Amino acid sequence: RSRGRGRKNFALNMLEPLLTEVPEEGENGTKNFEEHQFIIEKKDMENYDKFPVWKIEAGRLQKYELVNEDGKIRHRAVPTYRTWTAAWRKQFSPIKTKLISQGFNSEIVEVEDEYFPRPSYKNSEISEPCPQVKELSAQQPDLAPSPLVAKERSDSESEEEEDEEGDDDDDDEKRNSESSESESESDIEDAPVHNFEPGKFIIEVKDLSNYESYPIWKIENGKMLHKYELIIEDGKIRHRAVPTYSSWMPTLRQQFKPIRAKLISQGFNKEIVEVEEPFRPKPPNDGSLERQYEDDPLVESFNIYMRIFLSQALESNFLSIIIATNDQFFLKALQTIDSLIDMKVNEIDSKVQWNDKFKDCLKLKPVMRELDRPNLKQSCQACENASQPAIKSIHLYGQPYDLSNLGENSVDPEENANVAQEFMIGKTAAMYVGSYHSLYHFKYHIYERCLAKINIIKESGNYLDNSEVINQCLQNRAWILKLFEDLKTLLEKT
């Protein structure tokens, strides 16, 4: 959908290509969901006066809208895309088309007559059932159905014979069209995995939306978690063991999800694994984010905001340049988002009297981990004059940086940025510390995610110049709008 607002044109929803399965021969010479194959949604097979068709292209579907040209019904390509997975085959049927015309960013096709959707009629309009299809519904007109319709009837009959399977398919279809949760989170939730045994892998719940740089953890003997960081190897997303550990206890289970990973290589002090497909975090692909946020008045500023940090990830002096040159196109959007974040940070400051040492560390260290620590006989270290008992421990670490241009700040050579500082916090601090830290370091974390996204694109093997890389990222609306949703959630949290 193109919104036509000034310099913005972010209608595309492009994701990294998925593997195309080997096509199977279908009825009447059609290929079953082959690359460049045209398909139609089954729900549109009686929408004969305005049905769209879709073309399969590199892990996505491009929409072709119905047009009346020279007195004939044809379909023109439009810049509207949907993601495509083999799991959605039951919702579509393959069709044949012929190319009518093709030009720059324009293509018109005509659906072959035998695949044209047929109008349906009421019972009173039918004198007798069509003799060419057994047990044809009384709602079908007395004429030979297209192979497309016949196949649809066959599919529906088989579904009636398998009621339970049919019910499951209906549920799946409903979830695909209405659910706002990502496919990956559903898979992680439902798939039988393990019960947090030593040697198994887990992912933090908060990283289920960190699609481009999520770490995973391996449960080790001795109540330890071993960290595996995301890498790109041979064009694939994998995870490599790093010498970073965290404590593990059964009370932390609610903060993690079990996953499966397969071993790729193993050597001295080095192990690389690959998370199995159903357990990889992915953005929602059902269009729910577009429907919810694409018309939000703040989205236009956020699109420019994202362009800034994608550019910063490609050129480390980009922020410094737009500040020095007073580039208002970028600075206006930057100030719009920053002012909303600052207002929310100040609002939390008015509710919580932070201890100065804790607050300074909170602002200095961009990475934070929370651990539940019940039954601690210690007072809160985060708030002034706090008498509340501590219920959590906060670990703060990471390289200090300049908030304006994201450049690294110099630190004491003897200080290790990766060594965490720990604070015990009470109930009040626990309510606000996560939001406060995420808001204050929002630019840093957006930059980190842009950097990771760009690395994935660059390691994919396709050479793109910087502007092409930025546009590819911005056109991935599910990714952009999920980050926008994260911001909105932080700003609206009370």
Coordinates of C-alpha atoms in Angstrom, one line a residue:
R1 CA 0.0 0.0 0.0
S2 CA 1.4 3.3 -1.0
R3 CA 0.4 6.1 1.4
G4 CA 1.7 8.9 -0.7
R5 CA 3.0 11.1 2.1
G6 CA 5.8 13.3 0.9
R7 CA 9.0 11.4 0.4
K8 CA 7.7 8.1 1.8
N9 CA 6.8 5.2 -0.3
F10 CA 7.2 2.1 1.8
A11 CA 4.4 -0.1 0.5
L12 CA 6.4 -3.3 0.0
N13 CA 6.6 -6.1 2.5
M14 CA 9.8 -7.9 1.5
L15 CA 11.4 -10.7 3.4
E16 CA 14.5 -12.7 2.7
P17 CA 13.8 -15.4 0.1
L18 CA 12.6 -18.8 1.2
L19 CA 13.7 -22.0 -0.4
T20 CA 11.5 -23.1 -3.2
E21 CA 10.3 -26.7 -3.1
V22 CA 10.6 -29.0 -6.1
P23 CA 7.3 -28.5 -8.0
E24 CA 4.9 -31.3 -8.5
E25 CA 2.7 -31.8 -11.6
G26 CA -0.9 -30.7 -10.9
E27 CA -4.1 -31.3 -12.7
N28 CA -4.6 -30.1 -16.3
G29 CA -0.9 -29.3 -16.8
T30 CA -0.5 -26.8 -14.0
K31 CA 2.5 -26.8 -11.8
N32 CA 1.9 -27.0 -8.1
F33 CA 3.2 -23.7 -6.6
E34 CA 6.3 -23.4 -8.7
E35 CA 8.4 -20.2 -8.8
H36 CA 6.7 -17.6 -11.0
Q37 CA 3.4 -19.7 -10.9
F38 CA 0.2 -17.7 -10.7
I39 CA -2.3 -18.8 -8.0
I40 CA -5.7 -17.7 -6.6
E41 CA -7.0 -17.7 -3.1
K42 CA -9.8 -20.3 -2.7
K43 CA -12.0 -17.7 -1.0
D44 CA -11.9 -15.7 -4.2
M45 CA -13.0 -18.4 -6.5
E46 CA -16.6 -17.1 -6.4
N47 CA -15.5 -13.5 -6.4
Y48 CA -15.8 -13.6 -10.2
D49 CA -16.2 -9.8 -10.7
K50 CA -13.1 -8.5 -8.9
F51 CA -10.9 -11.5 -7.9
P52 CA -7.2 -10.8 -7.6
V53 CA -4.5 -13.3 -8.5
W54 CA -1.0 -13.7 -7.0
K55 CA 2.4 -14.6 -8.5
I56 CA 5.0 -16.6 -6.5
E57 CA 8.3 -14.9 -6.5
A58 CA 11.3 -15.7 -4.2
G59 CA 9.4 -16.4 -1.0
R60 CA 6.7 -13.9 -1.4
L61 CA 3.5 -13.3 -3.4
Q62 CA 3.0 -10.3 -5.7
K63 CA -0.6 -9.1 -6.2
Y64 CA -2.2 -8.6 -9.6
E65 CA -5.5 -6.6 -9.5
L66 CA -8.4 -7.1 -11.9
V67 CA -8.7 -4.5 -14.7
N68 CA -11.0 -4.1 -17.6
E69 CA -8.9 -3.6 -20.7
D70 CA -10.2 -3.7 -24.3
G71 CA -13.4 -5.1 -23.0
K72 CA -11.6 -8.1 -21.5
I73 CA -10.9 -9.0 -17.9
R74 CA -7.2 -8.9 -17.2
H75 CA -4.9 -8.5 -14.2
R76 CA -2.2 -5.8 -13.7
A77 CA 0.8 -6.2 -11.3
V78 CA 0.6 -3.8 -8.3
P79 CA 3.3 -3.1 -5.6
T80 CA 1.5 -5.2 -3.0
Y81 CA 3.3 -8.2 -1.5
R82 CA 2.7 -11.0 1.0
T83 CA 5.1 -13.5 2.4
W84 CA 4.7 -17.1 1.1
T85 CA 5.3 -20.4 2.8
A86 CA 4.4 -23.9 1.6
A87 CA 2.2 -24.3 4.6
W88 CA -0.3 -21.9 3.0
R89 CA -0.9 -24.1 -0.1
K90 CA -4.3 -25.3 1.1
Q91 CA -5.6 -21.7 0.9
F92 CA -4.6 -21.3 -2.8
S93 CA -5.1 -23.1 -6.1
P94 CA -2.6 -22.9 -9.1
I95 CA -3.9 -21.3 -12.3
K96 CA -2.6 -20.6 -15.8
T97 CA -2.3 -17.1 -17.3
K98 CA -0.9 -15.7 -20.5
L99 CA 1.2 -12.5 -20.7
I100 CA -0.5 -9.6 -22.4
S101 CA 2.0 -6.8 -22.0
Q102 CA 5.2 -6.1 -20.0
G103 CA 7.0 -2.8 -19.4
F104 CA 9.0 -1.0 -16.7
N105 CA 7.5 -1.9 -13.4
S106 CA 4.3 -3.0 -15.2
E107 CA 2.9 -6.4 -16.3
I108 CA -0.6 -7.3 -17.4
V109 CA -1.7 -11.0 -17.7
E110 CA -5.0 -12.7 -18.6
V111 CA -6.3 -15.7 -16.7
E112 CA -7.0 -18.6 -19.1
D113 CA -10.7 -19.2 -19.5
E114 CA -10.8 -22.7 -17.9
Y115 CA -9.4 -21.2 -14.7
F116 CA -11.8 -18.3 -14.5
P117 CA -13.9 -18.2 -11.3
R118 CA -17.6 -19.0 -12.0
P119 CA -20.5 -17.2 -10.4
S120 CA -22.7 -19.2 -8.1
Y121 CA -26.5 -19.3 -8.1
K122 CA -29.2 -19.9 -5.5
N123 CA -31.1 -23.2 -5.4
S124 CA -34.1 -21.7 -7.1
E125 CA -32.1 -20.9 -10.2
I126 CA -31.0 -24.5 -10.9
S127 CA -33.1 -27.0 -12.7
E128 CA -30.9 -30.0 -12.2
P129 CA -27.4 -30.8 -11.0
C130 CA -24.5 -30.6 -13.4
P131 CA -23.9 -34.2 -14.8
Q132 CA -20.2 -33.8 -15.2
V133 CA -19.3 -33.6 -11.6
K134 CA -20.6 -36.1 -9.0
E135 CA -22.6 -34.7 -6.1
L136 CA -22.0 -31.1 -7.2
S137 CA -23.4 -28.6 -4.8
A138 CA -26.9 -27.3 -5.6
Q139 CA -25.4 -23.8 -5.6
Q140 CA -23.4 -24.5 -8.7
P141 CA -24.9 -23.5 -12.1
D142 CA -25.8 -26.0 -14.8
L143 CA -22.6 -25.8 -16.8
A144 CA -19.3 -27.6 -16.9
P145 CA -17.2 -26.4 -14.0
S146 CA -13.6 -25.4 -14.5
P147 CA -10.9 -27.7 -13.4
L148 CA -10.3 -25.2 -10.7
V149 CA -13.8 -25.5 -9.3
A150 CA -13.8 -29.3 -9.7
K151 CA -10.6 -29.5 -7.7
E152 CA -12.1 -27.3 -5.1
R153 CA -15.1 -29.6 -4.8
S154 CA -12.8 -32.6 -4.5
D155 CA -10.8 -30.9 -1.8
S156 CA -14.0 -30.0 0.2
E157 CA -15.3 -33.6 -0.1
S158 CA -12.1 -35.1 1.3
E159 CA -12.2 -32.6 4.1
E160 CA -15.7 -33.7 5.0
E161 CA -14.5 -37.3 5.2
E162 CA -11.8 -36.2 7.6
D163 CA -13.7 -34.0 10.0
E164 CA -11.0 -33.7 12.6
E165 CA -8.4 -32.8 10.0
G166 CA -10.7 -30.3 8.4
D167 CA -11.4 -28.6 11.7
D168 CA -7.7 -28.3 12.2
D169 CA -7.3 -26.8 8.7
D170 CA -10.0 -24.2 9.4
D171 CA -8.3 -23.3 12.7
D172 CA -5.0 -22.9 10.9
E173 CA -6.6 -20.7 8.2
K174 CA -8.3 -18.5 10.8
R175 CA -5.0 -18.1 12.6
N176 CA -3.2 -17.1 9.4
S177 CA -5.8 -14.4 8.7
E178 CA -6.6 -13.1 12.1
S179 CA -3.7 -13.8 14.5
S180 CA -1.4 -11.0 15.4
E181 CA 1.2 -13.3 16.8
S182 CA 4.2 -14.4 14.7
E183 CA 4.3 -17.8 13.1
S184 CA 7.6 -18.5 14.9
E185 CA 6.2 -17.8 18.4
S186 CA 3.3 -20.2 17.8
D187 CA 5.7 -22.9 16.6
I188 CA 7.9 -22.4 19.7
E189 CA 4.9 -22.5 21.9
D190 CA 3.3 -25.7 20.5
A191 CA 6.2 -27.8 19.3
P192 CA 7.2 -30.6 21.7
V193 CA 10.8 -29.9 22.7
H194 CA 12.5 -30.6 26.0
N195 CA 12.1 -29.8 29.7
F196 CA 15.2 -27.6 30.3
E197 CA 17.6 -30.5 30.7
P198 CA 21.4 -30.0 30.6
G199 CA 22.8 -30.0 27.1
K200 CA 19.6 -28.4 25.6
F201 CA 19.2 -25.0 24.1
I202 CA 16.9 -22.2 25.1
I203 CA 16.1 -18.6 24.0
E204 CA 15.0 -15.7 26.1
V205 CA 11.4 -14.7 25.7
K206 CA 12.5 -11.1 25.2
D207 CA 14.5 -12.2 22.2
L208 CA 11.6 -13.7 20.3
S209 CA 11.2 -10.4 18.5
N210 CA 14.9 -9.9 18.0
Y211 CA 14.9 -11.5 14.6
E212 CA 18.3 -10.4 13.3
S213 CA 20.7 -10.8 16.2
Y214 CA 19.1 -13.1 18.8
P215 CA 21.4 -15.1 21.0
I216 CA 20.6 -18.6 22.3
W217 CA 21.8 -20.3 25.5
K218 CA 22.9 -23.9 26.3
I219 CA 22.1 -25.3 29.7
E220 CA 25.3 -26.6 31.2
N221 CA 25.9 -28.8 34.2
G222 CA 26.5 -26.9 37.4
K223 CA 23.6 -24.4 37.0
M224 CA 25.2 -22.4 34.2
L225 CA 24.0 -21.0 30.9
H226 CA 26.5 -20.9 28.0
K227 CA 25.9 -18.1 25.4
Y228 CA 25.9 -18.7 21.6
E229 CA 25.9 -15.6 19.5
L230 CA 24.4 -15.2 16.0
I231 CA 26.7 -15.4 13.0
I232 CA 26.3 -15.7 9.3
E233 CA 28.2 -18.7 7.8
D234 CA 27.8 -19.9 4.2
G235 CA 24.9 -17.5 3.9
K236 CA 23.0 -19.2 6.7
I237 CA 22.1 -17.9 10.2
R238 CA 23.9 -20.0 12.8
H239 CA 25.2 -19.6 16.4
R240 CA 28.7 -19.9 17.8
A241 CA 29.6 -20.5 21.4
V242 CA 31.3 -17.6 23.1
P243 CA 33.0 -17.5 26.5
T244 CA 30.0 -15.8 28.2
Y245 CA 28.1 -17.5 31.0
S246 CA 25.1 -16.7 33.2
S247 CA 23.7 -18.4 36.2
W248 CA 20.8 -20.8 35.8
M249 CA 18.1 -21.9 38.2
P250 CA 14.7 -23.5 37.7
T251 CA 12.9 -20.3 38.8
L252 CA 14.1 -18.7 35.5
R253 CA 12.1 -21.0 33.3
Q254 CA 9.4 -18.4 32.6
Q255 CA 12.0 -16.1 31.1
F256 CA 13.0 -18.7 28.5
K257 CA 11.6 -20.9 25.8
P258 CA 13.0 -24.3 24.9
I259 CA 14.3 -24.7 21.3
R260 CA 16.0 -27.2 19.1
A261 CA 19.4 -26.7 17.4
K262 CA 21.5 -29.1 15.3
L263 CA 25.3 -29.3 15.6
I264 CA 27.2 -27.9 12.5
S265 CA 30.8 -28.1 13.6
Q266 CA 32.8 -28.7 16.8
G267 CA 36.4 -28.1 17.6
F268 CA 38.7 -27.0 20.4
N269 CA 36.8 -24.4 22.5
K270 CA 34.5 -23.8 19.5
E271 CA 31.0 -25.1 18.6
I272 CA 28.6 -23.9 15.9
V273 CA 24.9 -24.9 15.8
E274 CA 21.9 -24.0 13.7
V275 CA 18.5 -23.4 15.2
E276 CA 15.9 -25.5 13.5
E277 CA 13.5 -23.6 11.3
P278 CA 10.3 -23.8 13.5
F279 CA 12.2 -22.3 16.4
R280 CA 13.7 -19.3 14.7
P281 CA 12.2 -15.9 15.7
K282 CA 10.4 -14.3 12.7
P283 CA 8.3 -11.1 12.4
P284 CA 4.5 -11.5 12.1
N285 CA 3.7 -12.3 8.5
D286 CA -0.1 -12.0 8.5
G287 CA -0.4 -8.3 7.8
S288 CA -1.6 -7.5 11.3
L289 CA 1.2 -4.9 11.9
E290 CA 0.4 -3.1 8.6
R291 CA -3.3 -3.0 9.5
Q292 CA -2.6 -1.7 13.0
Y293 CA 0.2 0.8 12.4
E294 CA 0.7 1.8 8.8
D295 CA -1.7 4.7 9.2
D296 CA -0.3 5.9 12.5
P297 CA 0.8 9.6 12.2
L298 CA 4.1 8.7 13.9
V299 CA 5.0 6.1 11.4
E300 CA 6.3 8.6 8.8
S301 CA 8.8 10.0 11.3
F302 CA 9.8 6.5 12.4
N303 CA 10.5 5.5 8.8
I304 CA 13.0 8.4 8.5
Y305 CA 14.3 7.6 12.0
M306 CA 15.0 4.0 10.8
R307 CA 16.7 5.4 7.7
I308 CA 19.0 7.4 9.9
F309 CA 20.2 4.4 11.9
L310 CA 20.5 2.1 8.9
S311 CA 22.7 4.8 7.4
Q312 CA 24.7 5.0 10.6
A313 CA 25.2 1.2 10.5
L314 CA 26.7 1.6 7.0
E315 CA 28.6 4.9 7.6
S316 CA 29.7 5.4 11.2
N317 CA 29.8 9.2 10.9
F318 CA 26.3 9.6 9.4
L319 CA 24.8 11.0 12.7
S320 CA 27.7 13.4 13.1
I321 CA 27.3 14.7 9.5
I322 CA 23.5 15.4 9.7
I323 CA 24.1 17.2 13.0
A324 CA 27.0 19.3 11.7
T325 CA 25.1 20.2 8.5
N326 CA 21.8 20.8 10.3
D327 CA 20.0 18.5 7.8
Q328 CA 16.4 19.1 8.9
F329 CA 14.9 16.3 6.9
F330 CA 16.6 13.8 9.2
L331 CA 16.9 15.9 12.3
K332 CA 13.2 16.7 12.5
A333 CA 12.3 13.0 12.6
L334 CA 15.1 12.3 15.1
Q335 CA 13.9 15.1 17.4
T336 CA 10.3 14.0 17.1
I337 CA 11.0 10.4 18.3
D338 CA 13.7 11.6 20.8
S339 CA 11.3 14.1 22.4
L340 CA 8.7 11.4 23.0
I341 CA 11.3 9.2 24.6
D342 CA 12.6 12.0 26.8
M343 CA 9.1 12.8 28.0
K344 CA 8.6 9.2 29.1
V345 CA 12.0 9.0 30.8
N346 CA 11.2 12.2 32.7
E347 CA 7.8 10.8 33.7
I348 CA 9.4 7.7 35.2
D349 CA 12.0 9.9 37.0
S350 CA 9.1 11.8 38.6
K351 CA 7.7 8.5 40.0
V352 CA 10.9 6.9 41.2
Q353 CA 13.7 8.4 43.3
W354 CA 16.6 6.6 41.8
N355 CA 19.8 6.2 43.8
D356 CA 22.5 8.4 42.0
K357 CA 25.0 5.6 41.6
F358 CA 22.4 3.2 40.2
K359 CA 21.0 5.8 37.9
D360 CA 24.4 6.7 36.5
C361 CA 25.2 3.1 35.9
L362 CA 21.8 2.6 34.3
K363 CA 22.5 5.3 31.8
L364 CA 26.2 4.3 31.3
K365 CA 25.7 0.6 30.5
P366 CA 23.5 -0.2 27.4
V367 CA 22.9 -3.9 28.3
M368 CA 20.8 -5.1 31.2
R369 CA 19.8 -8.5 32.5
E370 CA 17.1 -9.1 35.2
L371 CA 17.1 -12.1 37.4
D372 CA 14.4 -13.0 39.9
R373 CA 15.9 -13.3 43.4
P374 CA 13.1 -14.1 45.9
N375 CA 13.7 -14.3 49.6
L376 CA 16.7 -12.0 49.6
K377 CA 17.4 -10.5 53.0
Q378 CA 18.6 -7.2 51.5
S379 CA 17.1 -3.8 50.9
C380 CA 16.6 -2.2 47.4
Q381 CA 19.8 -0.6 46.1
A382 CA 18.2 1.3 43.3
C383 CA 16.0 3.8 45.1
E384 CA 16.8 6.5 47.6
N385 CA 15.6 5.9 51.2
A386 CA 14.3 2.5 50.0
S387 CA 13.1 0.1 52.7
Q388 CA 11.6 -2.4 50.3
P389 CA 13.1 -5.9 50.3
A390 CA 15.0 -6.8 47.1
I391 CA 13.1 -9.2 44.8
K392 CA 15.4 -9.0 41.7
S393 CA 19.0 -8.5 40.8
I394 CA 20.0 -6.3 37.9
H395 CA 23.2 -6.8 35.9
L396 CA 24.4 -3.8 33.9
Y397 CA 27.2 -4.1 31.4
G398 CA 28.3 -3.0 27.9
Q399 CA 30.5 -0.4 26.2
P400 CA 29.6 3.2 27.2
Y401 CA 28.8 5.4 24.2
D402 CA 28.0 9.0 23.2
L403 CA 24.2 9.4 23.2
S404 CA 24.2 11.9 20.4
N405 CA 26.4 10.2 17.7
L406 CA 26.7 6.6 19.2
G407 CA 30.5 6.8 19.2
E408 CA 32.3 4.8 21.9
N409 CA 33.3 6.7 25.0
S410 CA 36.7 6.1 26.5
V411 CA 36.8 4.2 29.8
D412 CA 39.4 3.2 32.3
P413 CA 41.8 0.7 30.6
E414 CA 41.5 -1.5 33.7
E415 CA 37.7 -1.6 33.5
N416 CA 36.2 -4.4 31.4
A417 CA 32.9 -3.3 29.8
N418 CA 31.6 -6.8 29.7
V419 CA 31.9 -7.3 33.5
A420 CA 28.5 -6.6 34.9
Q421 CA 27.7 -4.5 37.8
E422 CA 25.0 -6.0 40.0
F423 CA 22.3 -4.2 42.0
M424 CA 19.5 -5.7 44.1
I425 CA 16.2 -3.9 43.5
G426 CA 12.8 -3.9 45.2
K427 CA 9.2 -4.0 43.9
T428 CA 9.0 -0.3 42.9
A429 CA 12.3 -0.2 41.0
A430 CA 11.4 -3.5 39.3
M431 CA 8.2 -2.0 37.9
Y432 CA 10.1 0.8 36.0
V433 CA 13.7 -0.2 35.5
G434 CA 13.1 -2.3 32.3
S435 CA 11.2 0.5 30.6
Y436 CA 13.5 3.2 31.8
H437 CA 16.6 1.4 30.5
S438 CA 15.0 0.4 27.2
L439 CA 13.8 4.0 26.5
Y440 CA 17.1 5.7 27.5
H441 CA 19.1 3.3 25.3
F442 CA 16.5 3.0 22.5
K443 CA 18.7 4.6 19.8
Y444 CA 21.6 2.3 20.7
H445 CA 19.5 -0.8 20.5
I446 CA 17.9 0.3 17.2
Y447 CA 21.3 0.9 15.8
E448 CA 22.5 -2.5 17.0
R449 CA 19.6 -4.2 15.3
C450 CA 20.1 -2.2 12.1
L451 CA 23.8 -3.2 12.1
A452 CA 22.8 -6.9 12.5
K453 CA 20.2 -6.7 9.8
I454 CA 22.6 -5.1 7.3
N455 CA 25.2 -7.8 8.1
I456 CA 22.7 -10.5 7.3
I457 CA 22.0 -8.8 3.9
K458 CA 25.6 -8.3 3.1
E459 CA 26.6 -11.9 4.0
S460 CA 23.8 -13.3 1.8
G461 CA 26.1 -13.1 -1.2
N462 CA 24.2 -10.5 -3.2
Y463 CA 26.1 -7.3 -4.0
L464 CA 24.1 -4.2 -3.2
D465 CA 25.1 -0.6 -2.8
N466 CA 24.3 1.2 0.4
S467 CA 21.1 2.8 -0.9
E468 CA 19.8 -0.6 -2.1
V469 CA 20.6 -2.2 1.3
I470 CA 18.7 0.6 3.1
N471 CA 15.7 0.4 0.7
Q472 CA 15.5 -3.4 1.1
C473 CA 15.4 -3.0 4.9
L474 CA 12.8 -0.2 4.8
Q475 CA 10.6 -2.3 2.4
N476 CA 10.5 -5.1 4.9
R477 CA 7.4 -3.6 6.6
A478 CA 6.9 -6.4 9.1
W479 CA 10.4 -5.8 10.5
I480 CA 10.0 -2.0 10.6
L481 CA 6.6 -2.0 12.1
K482 CA 7.5 -4.6 14.8
L483 CA 10.3 -2.1 15.9
F484 CA 7.7 0.6 15.8
E485 CA 5.4 -1.5 17.9
D486 CA 8.2 -1.9 20.5
L487 CA 8.5 1.8 20.7
K488 CA 4.8 2.4 21.0
T489 CA 4.6 -0.2 23.8
L490 CA 7.4 1.5 25.7
L491 CA 5.8 5.0 25.3
E492 CA 2.3 3.8 26.3
K493 CA 3.3 1.6 29.3
T494 CA 2.1 3.1 32.6

